[in-house]
């Protein structure tokens, strides 16, 4: 897939557009204007990362995913909400500032000279960790798809350099931005992709919260390396969705193109589903019609069957819709279908069934309770009701058993990923709140919505008189330790 020849907006035009509006740093936590009532028990920090800087000097991001990162926090406690943010001081940001952007990017060409390409045929992976932020033991870690993860100081939100790992055989691999957590075994479980002359290897690895050594659980080899953004995890298996959107690693040698610009959509190849046994490391493959998936929702076991719920697009056109020129014209239609994929041993063909007809993205569940097991509730962000001042979105709740859904929207904000926070002592899967950050399209203002996760009613809203760029993922970190 190649970018369409559309006129690129200039840096100033870009910064005036809502999705790319420049957001000032707020180094000291600042009070927000709270309406409604923040639950007393909600004490902690919503920490998020997002692409925030799209133009600087001669450099301009061509893909949404390439905006230079910003870390921000909503600090919630004693019925008040304070806001804080900090641009990410990464090697990628320093390169851009010095006019020499040479690290790899997602969909923006790098500026390596012919000599640099010759001596280093493979682009060095970016440390612009603008996709997700998670807690790993004492480390707050910002993530992108790359060889480096960035430690973030929880108080100042400043970057503290890469999280060190031992020389464990996975050095230099592309780590995923959606690690799972195995609570029973106290392990972080993630993907690592290695590109080689004869193809690629996608490995599942794990490590303890504070550990620096990654243990490879199992590996899957493939000639054409698919784009895999997230994966499913059950107590005994990992599940990968390998769409027919893939690259031959040799095509990336000596190239200055963005990472994803090497990938090709080949629907005739169909989708491969890989089930990995987490004890033995062995894999079995199933197949399904072509689909493209950014986000898995949950996975679980039914005896020997493996079930994966995921948000599936009919193709990978969404990757082009997320290019800056496209987004400057209209925001993308993020309405993949929620599907249930069942993989049965001995049957090469996987069963794919739609679960309801609500299209949404950025799925979240009651992760601690439901991850890897049967569940009922998923929340996400969807197109909202038509807004007077442009586009808005809503936060939705879908019951995967009944297909029922509820939504919240205010016609003003583009709400992103809802993060579920369970009420301490709560028994039900939806007993808690959702935290979702909304950015106004009309004005440089933003809001944190605190919703009742059961009813989807607005409990409180914290207004910030500044733009917060649209973003992807984050975590809620409780002020006191969660129950074991
Ligand atoms: Fe994601």
CSV table of C-alpha atoms and ligand atoms in Angstrom, one decimal:
chain,number,residue,atom,x,y,z
A,1,UNK,CA,0.0,0.0,0.0
A,2,UNK,CA,1.4,3.4,-0.9
A,3,UNK,CA,0.4,6.8,0.3
A,4,UNK,CA,-2.0,8.7,-1.9
A,5,UNK,CA,-0.5,11.8,-3.6
A,6,UNK,CA,-2.4,14.3,-1.6
A,7,UNK,CA,-1.3,17.8,-0.7
A,8,UNK,CA,0.5,17.9,2.6
A,9,UNK,CA,-0.6,20.6,5.0
A,10,UNK,CA,2.3,22.8,6.2
A,11,UNK,CA,3.6,22.8,9.7
A,12,UNK,CA,1.5,25.8,10.8
A,13,UNK,CA,-1.7,24.5,9.2
A,14,UNK,CA,-1.1,21.1,10.8
A,15,UNK,CA,-0.7,22.5,14.3
A,16,UNK,CA,-4.0,24.4,13.9
A,17,UNK,CA,-5.9,21.1,13.2
A,18,UNK,CA,-7.6,19.3,16.0
A,19,UNK,CA,-5.9,15.9,15.7
A,20,UNK,CA,-2.5,17.5,15.6
A,21,UNK,CA,-3.0,20.5,17.8
A,22,UNK,CA,0.2,21.4,19.8
A,23,UNK,CA,-0.2,20.8,23.5
A,24,UNK,CA,1.9,22.8,26.0
A,25,UNK,CA,3.8,21.0,28.7
A,26,UNK,CA,2.3,21.3,32.2
A,27,UNK,CA,5.2,20.3,34.4
A,28,UNK,CA,3.6,20.9,37.7
A,29,UNK,CA,0.2,19.2,38.3
A,30,UNK,CA,-2.5,21.7,37.7
A,31,UNK,CA,-6.1,21.7,39.1
A,32,UNK,CA,-8.9,20.9,36.6
A,33,UNK,CA,-12.4,22.2,36.8
A,34,UNK,CA,-14.4,19.2,38.1
A,35,UNK,CA,-18.2,19.0,37.6
A,36,UNK,CA,-20.1,16.1,39.2
A,37,UNK,CA,-18.8,13.9,41.8
A,38,UNK,CA,-15.5,11.8,41.8
A,39,UNK,CA,-16.0,8.6,43.7
A,40,UNK,CA,-14.1,8.7,47.1
A,41,UNK,CA,-12.5,5.4,46.4
A,42,UNK,CA,-10.9,6.5,43.1
A,43,UNK,CA,-7.3,7.4,44.2
A,44,UNK,CA,-4.5,7.1,41.7
A,45,UNK,CA,-3.1,8.2,38.4
A,46,UNK,CA,-4.4,7.8,34.8
A,47,UNK,CA,-1.1,7.7,32.8
A,48,UNK,CA,-1.2,8.0,29.1
A,49,UNK,CA,1.1,8.6,26.1
A,50,UNK,CA,0.2,10.0,22.7
A,51,UNK,CA,1.7,11.4,19.5
A,52,UNK,CA,1.9,15.1,20.1
A,53,UNK,CA,4.4,16.9,17.8
A,54,UNK,CA,3.9,16.5,14.1
A,55,UNK,CA,6.1,19.2,12.7
A,56,UNK,CA,9.4,20.6,13.7
A,57,UNK,CA,11.9,22.5,11.5
A,58,UNK,CA,12.0,20.7,8.2
A,59,UNK,CA,10.7,17.5,9.7
A,60,UNK,CA,7.0,16.5,9.4
A,61,UNK,CA,5.4,13.3,10.5
A,62,UNK,CA,3.5,11.6,7.6
A,63,UNK,CA,1.7,9.1,9.7
A,64,UNK,CA,-0.3,9.6,12.9
A,65,UNK,CA,1.8,7.0,14.7
A,66,UNK,CA,5.0,9.1,14.1
A,67,UNK,CA,4.0,12.1,16.1
A,68,UNK,CA,6.7,12.7,18.8
A,69,UNK,CA,5.4,11.4,22.1
A,70,UNK,CA,4.0,13.2,25.1
A,71,UNK,CA,3.3,11.6,28.5
A,72,UNK,CA,0.4,13.0,30.5
A,73,UNK,CA,-1.3,12.2,33.7
A,74,UNK,CA,-4.6,12.8,35.4
A,75,UNK,CA,-3.9,12.6,39.1
A,76,UNK,CA,-7.1,11.7,41.0
A,77,UNK,CA,-7.6,11.8,44.7
A,78,UNK,CA,-9.7,13.4,47.4
A,79,UNK,CA,-12.4,14.2,44.9
A,80,UNK,CA,-10.0,16.4,42.9
A,81,UNK,CA,-8.3,15.9,39.6
A,82,UNK,CA,-5.0,17.4,38.6
A,83,UNK,CA,-3.5,17.4,35.1
A,84,UNK,CA,0.2,17.2,34.2
A,85,UNK,CA,2.1,16.6,30.9
A,86,UNK,CA,5.6,16.3,29.5
A,87,UNK,CA,7.0,15.9,26.0
A,88,UNK,CA,9.0,12.7,25.7
A,89,UNK,CA,12.8,13.3,25.6
A,90,UNK,CA,13.7,10.5,23.3
A,91,UNK,CA,16.6,10.0,20.9
A,92,UNK,CA,14.0,10.3,18.1
A,93,UNK,CA,12.9,13.7,19.4
A,94,UNK,CA,16.5,14.9,19.8
A,95,UNK,CA,17.3,13.8,16.2
A,96,UNK,CA,14.3,15.7,14.9
A,97,UNK,CA,15.3,18.8,16.9
A,98,UNK,CA,18.8,18.6,15.4
A,99,UNK,CA,17.4,18.2,11.8
A,100,UNK,CA,18.7,14.6,11.4
A,101,UNK,CA,15.8,12.2,11.7
A,102,UNK,CA,17.4,8.8,11.1
A,103,UNK,CA,15.8,6.3,13.4
A,104,UNK,CA,13.1,4.1,11.9
A,105,UNK,CA,9.6,5.5,11.9
A,106,UNK,CA,6.2,3.9,11.2
A,107,UNK,CA,5.2,5.7,8.0
A,108,UNK,CA,7.6,8.7,7.6
A,109,UNK,CA,10.8,8.4,5.5
A,110,UNK,CA,14.1,8.7,7.3
A,111,UNK,CA,16.8,11.1,6.2
A,112,UNK,CA,19.7,8.6,6.1
A,113,UNK,CA,22.5,9.4,3.6
A,114,UNK,CA,23.5,6.8,1.0
A,115,UNK,CA,26.6,6.1,3.0
A,116,UNK,CA,24.6,5.6,6.2
A,117,UNK,CA,22.3,3.2,4.4
A,118,UNK,CA,25.2,1.2,3.1
A,119,UNK,CA,27.0,0.8,6.4
A,120,UNK,CA,23.8,0.1,8.4
A,121,UNK,CA,21.4,-1.5,6.0
A,122,UNK,CA,18.7,-2.0,8.6
A,123,UNK,CA,17.2,1.1,10.1
A,124,UNK,CA,17.7,1.5,13.9
A,125,UNK,CA,14.4,1.2,15.8
A,126,UNK,CA,12.8,4.2,17.2
A,127,UNK,CA,12.4,5.0,20.9
A,128,UNK,CA,9.5,7.3,20.3
A,129,UNK,CA,7.3,5.5,22.8
A,130,UNK,CA,3.9,7.0,22.1
A,131,UNK,CA,1.6,4.0,22.0
A,132,UNK,CA,1.2,2.7,25.6
A,133,UNK,CA,2.3,3.1,29.1
A,134,UNK,CA,2.3,0.3,31.7
A,135,UNK,CA,3.7,-0.4,35.2
A,136,UNK,CA,6.3,-3.2,35.4
A,137,UNK,CA,7.2,-3.6,39.0
A,138,UNK,CA,8.7,-0.3,40.1
A,139,UNK,CA,9.1,0.9,36.6
A,140,UNK,CA,6.6,3.0,34.7
A,141,UNK,CA,7.3,2.1,31.1
A,142,UNK,CA,6.3,3.8,27.9
A,143,UNK,CA,6.1,1.5,24.8
A,144,UNK,CA,6.0,1.5,21.1
A,145,UNK,CA,6.8,-1.2,18.6
A,146,UNK,CA,10.5,-1.2,18.9
A,147,UNK,CA,13.7,-2.5,20.5
A,148,UNK,CA,13.6,0.0,23.3
A,149,UNK,CA,11.1,0.7,26.0
A,150,UNK,CA,11.3,4.0,27.9
A,151,UNK,CA,11.3,4.3,31.7
A,152,UNK,CA,9.2,7.3,32.9
A,153,UNK,CA,9.6,9.1,36.2
A,154,UNK,CA,6.2,8.7,37.8
A,155,UNK,CA,6.3,12.1,39.5
A,156,UNK,CA,7.8,14.4,36.8
A,157,UNK,CA,6.7,12.3,33.8
A,158,UNK,CA,10.2,12.8,32.4
A,159,UNK,CA,11.9,10.1,30.3
A,160,UNK,CA,14.6,8.3,32.2
A,161,UNK,CA,16.1,6.3,29.3
A,162,UNK,CA,15.5,2.8,28.0
A,163,UNK,CA,14.5,0.0,30.4
A,164,UNK,CA,17.6,-2.2,30.4
A,165,UNK,CA,17.4,-5.9,29.5
A,166,UNK,CA,20.0,-8.5,29.8
A,167,UNK,CA,21.7,-10.0,26.7
A,168,UNK,CA,19.1,-12.7,26.6
A,169,UNK,CA,18.9,-13.5,22.9
A,170,UNK,CA,16.1,-11.0,22.2
A,171,UNK,CA,18.4,-8.0,22.0
A,172,UNK,CA,17.4,-5.8,19.1
A,173,UNK,CA,14.0,-7.5,18.5
A,174,UNK,CA,10.9,-5.4,17.9
A,175,UNK,CA,8.9,-5.7,21.2
A,176,UNK,CA,5.2,-5.3,21.1
A,177,UNK,CA,3.3,-2.4,22.7
A,178,UNK,CA,0.6,-4.5,24.3
A,179,UNK,CA,2.2,-6.8,26.8
A,180,UNK,CA,-0.1,-9.0,28.9
A,181,UNK,CA,0.1,-9.7,32.5
A,182,UNK,CA,-0.2,-13.2,33.9
A,183,UNK,CA,-1.3,-12.5,37.5
A,184,UNK,CA,-1.1,-16.1,38.7
A,185,UNK,CA,2.5,-16.5,37.6
A,186,UNK,CA,3.4,-12.8,38.2
A,187,UNK,CA,4.8,-12.5,34.7
A,188,UNK,CA,4.8,-9.9,32.0
A,189,UNK,CA,4.2,-11.7,28.6
A,190,UNK,CA,4.9,-10.0,25.3
A,191,UNK,CA,5.8,-10.4,21.7
A,192,UNK,CA,9.2,-10.0,20.1
A,193,UNK,CA,9.7,-10.0,16.3
A,194,UNK,CA,13.1,-10.7,14.7
A,195,UNK,CA,13.7,-10.0,11.0
A,196,UNK,CA,16.2,-12.2,9.2
A,197,UNK,CA,17.5,-12.9,5.7
A,198,UNK,CA,15.2,-15.9,5.3
A,199,UNK,CA,12.1,-14.5,7.0
A,200,UNK,CA,11.1,-13.6,10.5
A,201,UNK,CA,10.5,-15.1,13.9
A,202,UNK,CA,7.7,-14.0,16.1
A,203,UNK,CA,8.5,-15.0,19.7
A,204,UNK,CA,6.4,-14.9,22.9
A,205,UNK,CA,8.6,-14.0,25.9
A,206,UNK,CA,8.0,-13.4,29.6
A,207,UNK,CA,9.7,-12.0,32.6
A,208,UNK,CA,8.9,-11.1,36.2
A,209,UNK,CA,7.9,-7.6,37.0
A,210,UNK,CA,11.3,-6.4,38.0
A,211,UNK,CA,13.4,-8.8,36.0
A,212,UNK,CA,15.7,-7.8,33.2
A,213,UNK,CA,16.0,-11.3,31.6
A,214,UNK,CA,13.4,-12.2,29.0
A,215,UNK,CA,12.7,-15.9,28.7
A,216,UNK,CA,11.5,-17.1,25.3
A,217,UNK,CA,8.3,-19.1,25.7
A,218,UNK,CA,8.1,-20.2,22.1
A,219,UNK,CA,8.7,-19.0,18.5
A,220,UNK,CA,6.8,-19.0,15.2
A,221,UNK,CA,8.8,-18.8,12.0
A,222,UNK,CA,7.3,-17.3,8.8
A,223,UNK,CA,8.7,-16.2,5.4
A,224,UNK,CA,6.5,-13.1,5.2
A,225,UNK,CA,6.4,-11.3,8.6
A,226,UNK,CA,2.9,-10.0,9.4
A,227,UNK,CA,2.0,-6.9,11.2
A,228,UNK,CA,0.9,-8.0,14.7
A,229,UNK,CA,-0.1,-5.2,17.1
A,230,UNK,CA,-1.5,-7.2,20.0
A,231,UNK,CA,-2.2,-10.9,20.9
A,232,UNK,CA,-4.4,-13.1,23.1
A,233,UNK,CA,-3.2,-14.9,26.2
A,234,UNK,CA,-5.0,-17.7,28.1
A,235,UNK,CA,-3.5,-19.5,31.1
A,236,UNK,CA,-1.9,-22.1,28.9
A,237,UNK,CA,-1.8,-20.6,25.4
A,238,UNK,CA,-0.9,-17.5,23.4
A,239,UNK,CA,-2.8,-16.6,20.3
A,240,UNK,CA,-1.5,-14.6,17.4
A,241,UNK,CA,-3.5,-13.2,14.5
A,242,UNK,CA,-1.3,-13.0,11.4
A,243,UNK,CA,-3.1,-10.9,8.8
A,244,UNK,CA,-2.1,-11.1,5.1
A,245,UNK,CA,-0.5,-7.7,5.6
A,246,UNK,CA,3.2,-8.7,5.7
A,247,UNK,CA,6.7,-7.9,4.6
A,248,UNK,CA,9.6,-9.9,3.3
A,249,UNK,CA,12.4,-8.7,5.5
A,250,UNK,CA,14.9,-8.4,2.7
A,251,UNK,CA,12.7,-5.6,1.2
A,252,UNK,CA,13.6,-3.5,4.3
A,253,UNK,CA,17.4,-3.5,3.7
A,254,UNK,CA,18.9,-0.2,2.7
A,255,UNK,CA,15.5,1.4,2.7
A,256,UNK,CA,14.6,4.9,3.9
A,257,UNK,CA,10.9,4.2,3.8
A,258,UNK,CA,8.7,4.1,6.9
A,259,UNK,CA,8.4,0.6,8.5
A,260,UNK,CA,4.8,0.0,7.4
A,261,UNK,CA,5.4,1.3,3.9
A,262,UNK,CA,7.2,-2.0,3.2
A,263,UNK,CA,4.1,-4.1,4.0
A,264,UNK,CA,1.8,-5.5,1.3
A,265,UNK,CA,-1.9,-6.4,1.6
A,266,UNK,CA,-2.4,-9.9,0.0
A,267,UNK,CA,-5.9,-11.0,0.8
A,268,UNK,CA,-5.5,-14.2,-1.3
A,269,UNK,CA,-3.1,-15.4,1.5
A,270,UNK,CA,-5.9,-15.4,4.1
A,271,UNK,CA,-5.3,-14.9,7.8
A,272,UNK,CA,-3.2,-17.3,9.8
A,273,UNK,CA,-4.1,-17.9,13.5
A,274,UNK,CA,-1.2,-19.2,15.6
A,275,UNK,CA,-1.9,-21.0,18.9
A,276,UNK,CA,1.2,-21.4,21.0
A,277,UNK,CA,1.4,-23.8,23.9
A,278,UNK,CA,3.0,-21.8,26.7
A,279,UNK,CA,4.5,-24.9,28.4
A,280,UNK,CA,6.0,-26.6,25.4
A,281,UNK,CA,6.4,-23.6,23.1
A,282,UNK,CA,4.9,-25.5,20.2
A,283,UNK,CA,2.6,-23.8,17.7
A,284,UNK,CA,-0.4,-24.9,15.6
A,285,UNK,CA,-1.8,-22.9,12.8
A,286,UNK,CA,-5.3,-22.3,11.7
A,287,UNK,CA,-6.6,-20.2,8.8
A,288,UNK,CA,-9.5,-17.8,8.1
A,289,UNK,CA,-10.5,-15.3,5.5
A,290,UNK,CA,-8.4,-12.2,5.1
A,291,UNK,CA,-8.9,-9.6,8.0
A,292,UNK,CA,-6.9,-7.0,9.7
A,293,UNK,CA,-6.7,-6.7,13.5
A,294,UNK,CA,-5.0,-4.0,15.6
A,295,UNK,CA,-6.6,-5.1,18.9
A,296,UNK,CA,-7.5,-8.3,20.5
A,297,UNK,CA,-10.2,-8.0,23.2
A,298,UNK,CA,-9.7,-11.2,25.2
A,299,UNK,CA,-8.9,-14.9,24.8
A,300,UNK,CA,-10.0,-18.0,26.7
A,301,UNK,CA,-10.0,-21.8,26.6
A,302,UNK,CA,-13.0,-24.0,26.2
A,303,UNK,CA,-11.4,-27.4,26.8
A,304,UNK,CA,-9.0,-28.0,24.0
A,305,UNK,CA,-10.6,-25.2,21.9
A,306,UNK,CA,-9.1,-21.7,21.9
A,307,UNK,CA,-11.3,-18.7,21.6
A,308,UNK,CA,-10.1,-15.2,20.7
A,309,UNK,CA,-12.3,-12.1,20.5
A,310,UNK,CA,-10.8,-9.4,18.4
A,311,UNK,CA,-11.8,-6.2,16.5
A,312,UNK,CA,-11.4,-7.1,12.8
A,313,UNK,CA,-11.3,-4.8,9.8
A,314,UNK,CA,-12.0,-6.2,6.3
A,315,UNK,CA,-8.6,-5.0,5.1
A,316,UNK,CA,-5.6,-2.9,6.1
A,317,UNK,CA,-6.9,0.3,4.4
A,318,UNK,CA,-7.1,1.8,7.9
A,319,UNK,CA,-3.3,2.1,7.9
A,320,UNK,CA,-3.5,4.6,5.0
A,321,UNK,CA,-6.5,6.4,6.7
A,322,UNK,CA,-4.2,7.1,9.6
A,323,UNK,CA,-1.7,9.1,7.4
A,324,UNK,CA,-1.5,12.7,8.3
A,325,UNK,CA,-2.7,14.0,5.0
A,326,UNK,CA,-5.8,11.8,5.2
A,327,UNK,CA,-6.5,12.7,8.9
A,328,UNK,CA,-6.2,16.4,8.0
A,329,UNK,CA,-9.1,15.9,5.7
A,330,UNK,CA,-11.3,13.6,7.8
A,331,UNK,CA,-10.8,11.5,10.9
A,332,UNK,CA,-10.7,7.8,10.2
A,333,UNK,CA,-13.6,5.5,10.5
A,334,UNK,CA,-12.5,3.3,13.4
A,335,UNK,CA,-15.3,0.8,13.2
A,336,UNK,CA,-13.9,-2.7,13.1
A,337,UNK,CA,-16.3,-5.6,13.9
A,338,UNK,CA,-16.1,-7.5,17.1
A,339,UNK,CA,-15.6,-11.1,16.1
A,340,UNK,CA,-15.2,-14.4,18.0
A,341,UNK,CA,-12.6,-16.7,16.5
A,342,UNK,CA,-12.7,-20.3,17.6
A,343,UNK,CA,-9.8,-22.6,16.9
A,344,UNK,CA,-10.3,-26.3,17.3
A,345,UNK,CA,-7.5,-28.9,17.4
A,346,UNK,CA,-7.3,-30.9,14.2
A,347,UNK,CA,-9.4,-28.4,12.2
A,348,UNK,CA,-7.3,-26.2,9.9
A,349,UNK,CA,-10.2,-23.7,9.4
A,350,UNK,CA,-11.0,-21.4,12.3
A,351,UNK,CA,-14.6,-20.4,12.9
A,352,UNK,CA,-15.2,-16.6,12.8
A,353,UNK,CA,-18.5,-15.3,14.1
A,354,UNK,CA,-19.6,-11.6,14.5
A,355,UNK,CA,-20.5,-10.6,18.1
A,356,UNK,CA,-23.0,-7.8,17.7
A,357,UNK,CA,-22.9,-5.0,15.2
A,358,UNK,CA,-21.4,-2.2,17.2
A,359,UNK,CA,-18.1,-1.0,15.6
A,360,UNK,CA,-15.6,0.3,18.0
A,361,UNK,CA,-11.9,0.5,18.7
A,362,UNK,CA,-9.6,0.8,21.8
A,363,UNK,CA,-11.2,-2.1,23.7
A,364,UNK,CA,-10.9,-2.6,27.4
A,365,UNK,CA,-12.1,-5.2,29.8
A,366,UNK,CA,-12.0,-5.8,33.6
A,367,UNK,CA,-8.5,-7.1,32.9
A,368,UNK,CA,-7.6,-8.4,36.3
A,369,UNK,CA,-10.7,-10.4,36.6
A,370,UNK,CA,-11.5,-11.4,33.0
A,371,UNK,CA,-8.3,-11.6,31.1
A,372,UNK,CA,-7.7,-15.1,29.8
A,373,UNK,CA,-11.2,-16.3,31.0
A,374,UNK,CA,-14.8,-16.1,29.9
A,375,UNK,CA,-16.3,-12.7,30.3
A,376,UNK,CA,-19.2,-10.5,29.4
A,377,UNK,CA,-18.3,-6.8,29.2
A,378,UNK,CA,-16.1,-4.9,26.8
A,379,UNK,CA,-15.8,-1.1,26.6
A,380,UNK,CA,-14.4,0.9,23.7
A,381,UNK,CA,-14.5,4.2,21.8
A,382,UNK,CA,-16.8,4.5,18.8
A,383,UNK,CA,-18.2,7.1,16.4
A,384,UNK,CA,-20.5,9.3,18.4
A,385,UNK,CA,-23.7,11.2,17.6
A,386,UNK,CA,-23.3,13.9,15.1
A,387,UNK,CA,-21.7,17.0,16.7
A,388,UNK,CA,-22.5,20.6,16.1
A,389,UNK,CA,-18.9,21.7,15.8
A,390,UNK,CA,-17.5,18.7,13.9
A,391,UNK,CA,-16.8,15.2,14.8
A,392,UNK,CA,-17.3,13.7,18.3
A,393,UNK,CA,-17.1,10.1,19.5
A,394,UNK,CA,-18.7,8.1,22.2
A,395,UNK,CA,-17.6,5.5,24.8
A,396,UNK,CA,-19.5,2.2,24.4
A,397,UNK,CA,-20.2,-0.8,26.5
A,398,UNK,CA,-21.0,-4.1,24.7
A,399,UNK,CA,-22.3,-7.2,26.3
A,400,UNK,CA,-20.6,-10.0,24.3
A,401,UNK,CA,-23.2,-12.6,25.4
A,402,UNK,CA,-26.3,-10.6,24.6
A,403,UNK,CA,-25.0,-8.1,22.0
A,404,UNK,CA,-26.6,-5.3,24.0
A,405,UNK,CA,-24.8,-2.0,24.0
A,406,UNK,CA,-24.9,1.3,25.8
A,407,UNK,CA,-23.1,4.5,24.9
A,408,UNK,CA,-22.0,7.8,26.4
A,409,UNK,CA,-21.1,10.9,24.4
A,410,UNK,CA,-21.4,14.6,24.9
A,411,UNK,CA,-21.4,15.8,21.3
A,412,UNK,CA,-18.3,17.8,22.0
A,413,UNK,CA,-15.3,15.6,22.6
A,414,UNK,CA,-13.6,12.8,20.8
A,415,UNK,CA,-13.3,10.3,23.5
A,416,UNK,CA,-10.5,7.7,23.4
A,417,UNK,CA,-9.7,4.4,25.1
A,418,UNK,CA,-11.8,3.9,28.2
A,419,UNK,CA,-9.7,2.5,31.0
A,420,UNK,CA,-11.7,0.4,33.5
A,421,UNK,CA,-11.0,0.8,37.2
A,422,UNK,CA,-12.7,-1.7,39.5
A,423,UNK,CA,-14.3,-0.5,42.7
A,424,UNK,CA,-12.4,-2.0,45.6
A,425,UNK,CA,-14.5,-4.9,47.0
A,426,UNK,CA,-16.8,-4.9,43.9
A,427,UNK,CA,-18.0,-8.3,42.8
A,428,UNK,CA,-19.5,-7.7,39.3
A,429,UNK,CA,-17.5,-7.4,36.2
A,430,UNK,CA,-18.7,-3.9,35.5
A,431,UNK,CA,-18.6,-2.6,39.1
A,432,UNK,CA,-16.3,0.3,38.7
A,433,UNK,CA,-15.6,3.3,36.6
A,434,UNK,CA,-14.3,4.1,33.2
A,435,UNK,CA,-11.7,6.8,32.6
A,436,UNK,CA,-11.8,8.3,29.1
A,437,UNK,CA,-9.9,11.4,27.8
A,438,UNK,CA,-11.8,13.5,25.3
A,439,UNK,CA,-10.4,16.1,23.0
A,440,UNK,CA,-12.5,18.9,21.6
A,441,UNK,CA,-12.4,19.4,17.9
A,442,UNK,CA,-13.7,23.0,18.1
A,443,UNK,CA,-11.5,24.5,20.7
A,444,UNK,CA,-8.1,23.7,22.3
A,445,UNK,CA,-9.7,22.1,25.4
A,446,UNK,CA,-10.0,18.6,26.7
A,447,UNK,CA,-11.8,16.6,29.4
A,448,UNK,CA,-11.5,13.5,31.5
A,449,UNK,CA,-14.8,11.7,31.7
A,450,UNK,CA,-15.4,9.5,34.7
A,451,UNK,CA,-18.3,7.1,33.9
A,452,UNK,CA,-20.2,4.5,35.8
A,453,UNK,CA,-19.0,1.4,33.9
A,454,UNK,CA,-22.3,-0.4,34.6
A,455,UNK,CA,-24.8,2.3,33.4
A,456,UNK,CA,-22.4,4.4,31.3
A,457,UNK,CA,-23.7,7.5,33.2
A,458,UNK,CA,-21.3,10.4,33.6
A,459,UNK,CA,-20.2,10.7,37.2
A,460,UNK,CA,-17.8,13.5,36.9
A,461,UNK,CA,-15.9,15.5,34.2
A,462,UNK,CA,-12.6,17.2,34.7
A,463,UNK,CA,-12.1,20.0,32.1
A,464,UNK,CA,-8.6,21.0,31.0
A,465,UNK,CA,-8.2,24.4,29.2
A,466,UNK,CA,-5.7,23.0,26.8
A,467,UNK,CA,-5.5,20.6,23.9
A,468,UNK,CA,-4.7,17.0,24.6
A,469,UNK,CA,-3.7,15.2,21.4
A,470,UNK,CA,-5.7,12.2,20.4
A,471,UNK,CA,-3.8,9.1,21.5
A,472,UNK,CA,-3.9,5.4,22.0
A,473,UNK,CA,-3.4,3.7,25.4
A,474,UNK,CA,-2.6,4.0,29.0
A,475,UNK,CA,-3.0,2.6,32.5
A,476,UNK,CA,-4.5,3.5,35.8
A,477,UNK,CA,-2.0,3.1,38.7
A,478,UNK,CA,-3.7,3.0,42.1
A,479,UNK,CA,-2.1,5.0,44.9
A,480,UNK,CA,-2.2,1.9,47.1
A,481,UNK,CA,-1.2,-1.5,45.9
A,482,UNK,CA,-4.1,-3.5,44.2
A,483,UNK,CA,-5.2,-6.6,45.9
A,484,UNK,CA,-3.0,-9.6,45.2
B,1,LIG,FE1,-2.9,-0.5,20.3
